[in-house]
PDB file of C-alpha atoms in Angstrom:
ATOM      1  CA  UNK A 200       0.000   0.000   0.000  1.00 51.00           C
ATOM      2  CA  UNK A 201       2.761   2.368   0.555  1.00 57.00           C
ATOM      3  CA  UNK A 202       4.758   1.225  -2.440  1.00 55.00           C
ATOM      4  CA  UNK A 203       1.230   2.573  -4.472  1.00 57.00           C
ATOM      5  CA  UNK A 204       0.867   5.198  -2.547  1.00 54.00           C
ATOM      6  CA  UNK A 205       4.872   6.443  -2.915  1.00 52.00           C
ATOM      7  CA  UNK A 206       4.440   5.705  -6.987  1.00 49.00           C
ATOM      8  CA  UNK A 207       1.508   7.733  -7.200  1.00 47.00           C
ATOM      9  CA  UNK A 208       3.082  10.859  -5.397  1.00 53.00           C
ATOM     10  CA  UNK A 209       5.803  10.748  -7.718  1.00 48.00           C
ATOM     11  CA  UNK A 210       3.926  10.227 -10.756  1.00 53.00           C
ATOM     12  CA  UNK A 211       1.924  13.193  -9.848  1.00 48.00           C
ATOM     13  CA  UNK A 212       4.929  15.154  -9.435  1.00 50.00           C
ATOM     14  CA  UNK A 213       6.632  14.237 -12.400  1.00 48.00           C
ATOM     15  CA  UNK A 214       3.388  15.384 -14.604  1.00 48.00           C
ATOM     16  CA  UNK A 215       3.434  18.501 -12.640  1.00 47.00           C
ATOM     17  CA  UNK A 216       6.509  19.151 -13.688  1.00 46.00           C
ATOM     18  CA  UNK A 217       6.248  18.661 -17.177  1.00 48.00           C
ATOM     19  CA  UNK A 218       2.802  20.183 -17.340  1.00 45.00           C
ATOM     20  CA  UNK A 219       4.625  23.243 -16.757  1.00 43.00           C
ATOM     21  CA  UNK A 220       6.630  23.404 -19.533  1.00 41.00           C
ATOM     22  CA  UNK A 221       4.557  22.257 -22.085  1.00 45.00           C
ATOM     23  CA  UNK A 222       2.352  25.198 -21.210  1.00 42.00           C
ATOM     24  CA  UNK A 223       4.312  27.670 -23.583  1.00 45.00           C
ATOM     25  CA  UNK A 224       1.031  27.402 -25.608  1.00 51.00           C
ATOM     26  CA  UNK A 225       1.551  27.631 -29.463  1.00 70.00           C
ATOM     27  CA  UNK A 226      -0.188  30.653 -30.598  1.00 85.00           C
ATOM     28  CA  UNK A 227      -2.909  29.749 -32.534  1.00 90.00           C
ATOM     29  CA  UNK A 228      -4.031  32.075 -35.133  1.00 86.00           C
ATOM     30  CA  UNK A 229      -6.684  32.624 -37.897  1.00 84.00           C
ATOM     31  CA  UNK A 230      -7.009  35.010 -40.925  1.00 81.00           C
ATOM     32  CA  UNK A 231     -10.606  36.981 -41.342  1.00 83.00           C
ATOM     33  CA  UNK A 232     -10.527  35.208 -44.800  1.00 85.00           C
ATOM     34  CA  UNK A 233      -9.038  31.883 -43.908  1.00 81.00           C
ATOM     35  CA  UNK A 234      -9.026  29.389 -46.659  1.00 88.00           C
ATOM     36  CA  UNK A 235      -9.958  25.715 -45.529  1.00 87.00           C
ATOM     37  CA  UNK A 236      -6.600  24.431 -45.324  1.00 90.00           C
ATOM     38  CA  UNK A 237      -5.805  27.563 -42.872  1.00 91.00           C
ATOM     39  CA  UNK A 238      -9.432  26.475 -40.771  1.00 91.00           C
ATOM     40  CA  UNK A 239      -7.792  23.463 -40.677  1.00 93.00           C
ATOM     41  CA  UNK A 240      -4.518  23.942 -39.046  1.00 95.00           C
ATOM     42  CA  UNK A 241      -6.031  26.211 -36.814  1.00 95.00           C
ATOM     43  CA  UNK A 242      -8.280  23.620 -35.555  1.00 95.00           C
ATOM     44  CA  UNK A 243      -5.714  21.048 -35.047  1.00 96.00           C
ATOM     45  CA  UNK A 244      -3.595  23.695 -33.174  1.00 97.00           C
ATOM     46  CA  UNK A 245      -6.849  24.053 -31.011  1.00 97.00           C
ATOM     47  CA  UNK A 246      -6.834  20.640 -30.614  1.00 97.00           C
ATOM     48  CA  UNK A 247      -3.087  20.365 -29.515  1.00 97.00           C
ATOM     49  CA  UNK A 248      -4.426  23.568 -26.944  1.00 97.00           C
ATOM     50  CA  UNK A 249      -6.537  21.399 -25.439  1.00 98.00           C
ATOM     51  CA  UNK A 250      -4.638  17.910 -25.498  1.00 98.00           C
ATOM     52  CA  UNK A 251      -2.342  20.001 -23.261  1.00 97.00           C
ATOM     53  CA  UNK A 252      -4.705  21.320 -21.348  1.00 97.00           C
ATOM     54  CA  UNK A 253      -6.223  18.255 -20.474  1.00 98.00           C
ATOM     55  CA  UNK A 254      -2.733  16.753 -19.212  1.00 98.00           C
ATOM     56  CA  UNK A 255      -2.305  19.918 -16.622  1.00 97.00           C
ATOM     57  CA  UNK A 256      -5.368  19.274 -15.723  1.00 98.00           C
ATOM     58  CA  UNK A 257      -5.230  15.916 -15.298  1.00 97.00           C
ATOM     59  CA  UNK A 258      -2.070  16.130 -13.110  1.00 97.00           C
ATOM     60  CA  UNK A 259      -4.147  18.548 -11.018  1.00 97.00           C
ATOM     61  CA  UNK A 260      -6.738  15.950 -10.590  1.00 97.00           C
ATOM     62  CA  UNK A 261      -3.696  13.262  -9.813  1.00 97.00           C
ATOM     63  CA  UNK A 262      -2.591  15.715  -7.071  1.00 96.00           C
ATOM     64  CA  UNK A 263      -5.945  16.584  -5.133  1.00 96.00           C
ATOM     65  CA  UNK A 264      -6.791  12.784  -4.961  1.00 96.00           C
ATOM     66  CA  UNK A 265      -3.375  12.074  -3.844  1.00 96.00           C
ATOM     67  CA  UNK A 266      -3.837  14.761  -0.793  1.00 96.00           C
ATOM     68  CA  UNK A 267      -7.484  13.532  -0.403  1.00 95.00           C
ATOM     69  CA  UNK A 268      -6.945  10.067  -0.415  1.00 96.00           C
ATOM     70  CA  UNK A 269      -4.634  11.191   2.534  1.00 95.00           C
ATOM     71  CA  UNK A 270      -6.354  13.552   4.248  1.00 94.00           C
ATOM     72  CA  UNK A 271      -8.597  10.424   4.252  1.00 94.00           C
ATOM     73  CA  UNK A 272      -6.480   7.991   5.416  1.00 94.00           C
ATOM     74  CA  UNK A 273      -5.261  10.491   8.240  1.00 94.00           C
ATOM     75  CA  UNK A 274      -8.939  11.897   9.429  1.00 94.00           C
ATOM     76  CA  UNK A 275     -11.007   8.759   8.532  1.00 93.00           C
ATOM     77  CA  UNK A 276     -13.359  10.950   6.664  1.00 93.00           C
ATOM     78  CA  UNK A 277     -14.433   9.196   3.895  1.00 93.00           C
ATOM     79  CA  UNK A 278     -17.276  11.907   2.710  1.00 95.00           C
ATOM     80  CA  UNK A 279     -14.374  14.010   0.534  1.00 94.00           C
ATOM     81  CA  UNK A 280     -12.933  12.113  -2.051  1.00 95.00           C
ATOM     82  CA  UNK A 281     -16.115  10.725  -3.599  1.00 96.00           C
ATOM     83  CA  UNK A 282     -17.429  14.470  -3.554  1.00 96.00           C
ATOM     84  CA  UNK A 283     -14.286  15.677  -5.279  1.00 96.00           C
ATOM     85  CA  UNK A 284     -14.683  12.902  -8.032  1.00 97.00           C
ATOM     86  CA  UNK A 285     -18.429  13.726  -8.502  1.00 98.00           C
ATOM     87  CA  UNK A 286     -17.320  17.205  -9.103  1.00 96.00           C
ATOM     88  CA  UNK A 287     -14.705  15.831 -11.462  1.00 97.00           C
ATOM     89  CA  UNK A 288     -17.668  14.227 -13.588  1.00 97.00           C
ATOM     90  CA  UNK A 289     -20.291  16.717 -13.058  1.00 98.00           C
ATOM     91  CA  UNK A 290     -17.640  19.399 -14.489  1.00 97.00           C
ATOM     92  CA  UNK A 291     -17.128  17.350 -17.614  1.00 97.00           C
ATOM     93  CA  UNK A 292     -20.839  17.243 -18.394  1.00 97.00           C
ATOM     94  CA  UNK A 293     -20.953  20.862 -17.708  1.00 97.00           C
ATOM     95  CA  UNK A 294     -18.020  21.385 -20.139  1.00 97.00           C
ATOM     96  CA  UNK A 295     -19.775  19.338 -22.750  1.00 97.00           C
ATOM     97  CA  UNK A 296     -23.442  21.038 -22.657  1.00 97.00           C
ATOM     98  CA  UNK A 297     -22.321  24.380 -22.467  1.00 97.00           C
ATOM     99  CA  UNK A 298     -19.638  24.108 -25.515  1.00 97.00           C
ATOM    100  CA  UNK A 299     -22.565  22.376 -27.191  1.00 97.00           C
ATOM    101  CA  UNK A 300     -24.602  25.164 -27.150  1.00 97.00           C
ATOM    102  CA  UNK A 301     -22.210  27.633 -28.675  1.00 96.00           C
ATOM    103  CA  UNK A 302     -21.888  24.961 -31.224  1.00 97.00           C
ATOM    104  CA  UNK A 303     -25.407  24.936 -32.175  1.00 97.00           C
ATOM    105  CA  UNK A 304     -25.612  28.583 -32.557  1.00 96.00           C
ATOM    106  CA  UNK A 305     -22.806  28.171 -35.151  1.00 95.00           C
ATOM    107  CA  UNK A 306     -24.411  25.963 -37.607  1.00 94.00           C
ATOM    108  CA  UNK A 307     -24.541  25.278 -40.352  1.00 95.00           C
ATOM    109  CA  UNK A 308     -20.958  26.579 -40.568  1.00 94.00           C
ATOM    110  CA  UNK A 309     -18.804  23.433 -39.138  1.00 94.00           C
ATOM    111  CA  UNK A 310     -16.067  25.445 -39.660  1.00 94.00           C
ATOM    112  CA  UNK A 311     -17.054  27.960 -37.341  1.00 94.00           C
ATOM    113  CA  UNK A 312     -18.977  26.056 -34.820  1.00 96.00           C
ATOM    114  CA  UNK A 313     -16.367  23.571 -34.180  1.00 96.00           C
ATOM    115  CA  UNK A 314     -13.940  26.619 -33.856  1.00 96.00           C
ATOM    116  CA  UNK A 315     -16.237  28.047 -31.621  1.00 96.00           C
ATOM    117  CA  UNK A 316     -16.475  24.509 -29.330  1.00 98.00           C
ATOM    118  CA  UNK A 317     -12.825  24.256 -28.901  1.00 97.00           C
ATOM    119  CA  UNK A 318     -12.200  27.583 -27.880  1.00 97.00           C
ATOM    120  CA  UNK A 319     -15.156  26.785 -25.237  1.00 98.00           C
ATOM    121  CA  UNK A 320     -13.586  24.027 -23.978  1.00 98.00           C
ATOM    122  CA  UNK A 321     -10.090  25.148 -23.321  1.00 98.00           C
ATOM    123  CA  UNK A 322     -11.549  28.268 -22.135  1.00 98.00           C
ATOM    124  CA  UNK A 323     -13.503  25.867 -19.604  1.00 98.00           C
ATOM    125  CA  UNK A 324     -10.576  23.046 -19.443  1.00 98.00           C
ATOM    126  CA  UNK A 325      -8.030  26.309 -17.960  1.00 98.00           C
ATOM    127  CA  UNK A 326     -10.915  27.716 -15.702  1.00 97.00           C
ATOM    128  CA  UNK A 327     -11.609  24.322 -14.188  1.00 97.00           C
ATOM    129  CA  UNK A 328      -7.734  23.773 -13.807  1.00 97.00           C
ATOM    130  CA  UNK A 329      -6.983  26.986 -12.007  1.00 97.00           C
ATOM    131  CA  UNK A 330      -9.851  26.332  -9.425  1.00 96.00           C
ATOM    132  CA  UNK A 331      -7.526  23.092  -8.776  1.00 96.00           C
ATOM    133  CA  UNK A 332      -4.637  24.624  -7.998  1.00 95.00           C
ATOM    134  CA  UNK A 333      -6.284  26.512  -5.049  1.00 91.00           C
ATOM    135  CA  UNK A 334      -5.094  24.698  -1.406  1.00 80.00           C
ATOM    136  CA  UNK A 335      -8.518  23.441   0.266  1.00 73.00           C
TER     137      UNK A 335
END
């Protein structure tokens, strides 16, 4: 159990780490008049926006069930940690429905609307992330 427990800590460290520096975010950028093959990189460098976003984030979630699963060990309060990973799923669905809804709006340009979802959800991904790295 400690063994698990020490591998965890590290792992959660080690993505820490690197999370940081593969936060020198690319800028993505798109001409008023793009041409398709422009919409197109622009969306994959969206995506790679959010692939790293989603790894910081992850770590962050790594790191508060780490301290939880702790806290929990230490206390004997066992009421935390499934909160904390109820929030985790109720944030994704929020995530999801409201970059859905921009999407809608956007149609029947794909173009645009999945533009418009991506931005939403590393907008969302980075808000979610930085209420994470706030000690409880």
């Amino acid at each position: 159990m400690t063994k698990s427990n020490y591998l965890l800590k590290l792992t959660a460290i080690v993505l820490l780490a690197s999370s940081q520096y593969s936060f020198a975010d690319e800028a993505c950028t798109l001409a008023a008049k793009a041409t398709t093959d422009e919409a197109k990189r622009y969306i994959q460098c969206l995506d790679s926006q959010i692939d790293k976003a989603k790894q910081a984030q992850g770590s962050w979630i790594q790191k508060r069930k780490y301290e939880l699963t702790k806290s929990q060990e230490s206390t004997g309060n066992t009421q935390v940690l499934p909160l904390f990973m109820r929030s985790i799923k109720n944030n994704e669905k929020y995530l999801e429905s409201a970059c859905q809804w921009r999407y809608l709006i956007k149609l029947p340009n794909a173009t645009t609307a999945a533009i418009s979802y991506k931005l939403c959800e590393i907008e969302l991904i980075n808000q979610f992330t930085e209420s994470l790295k706030h000690p409880f």
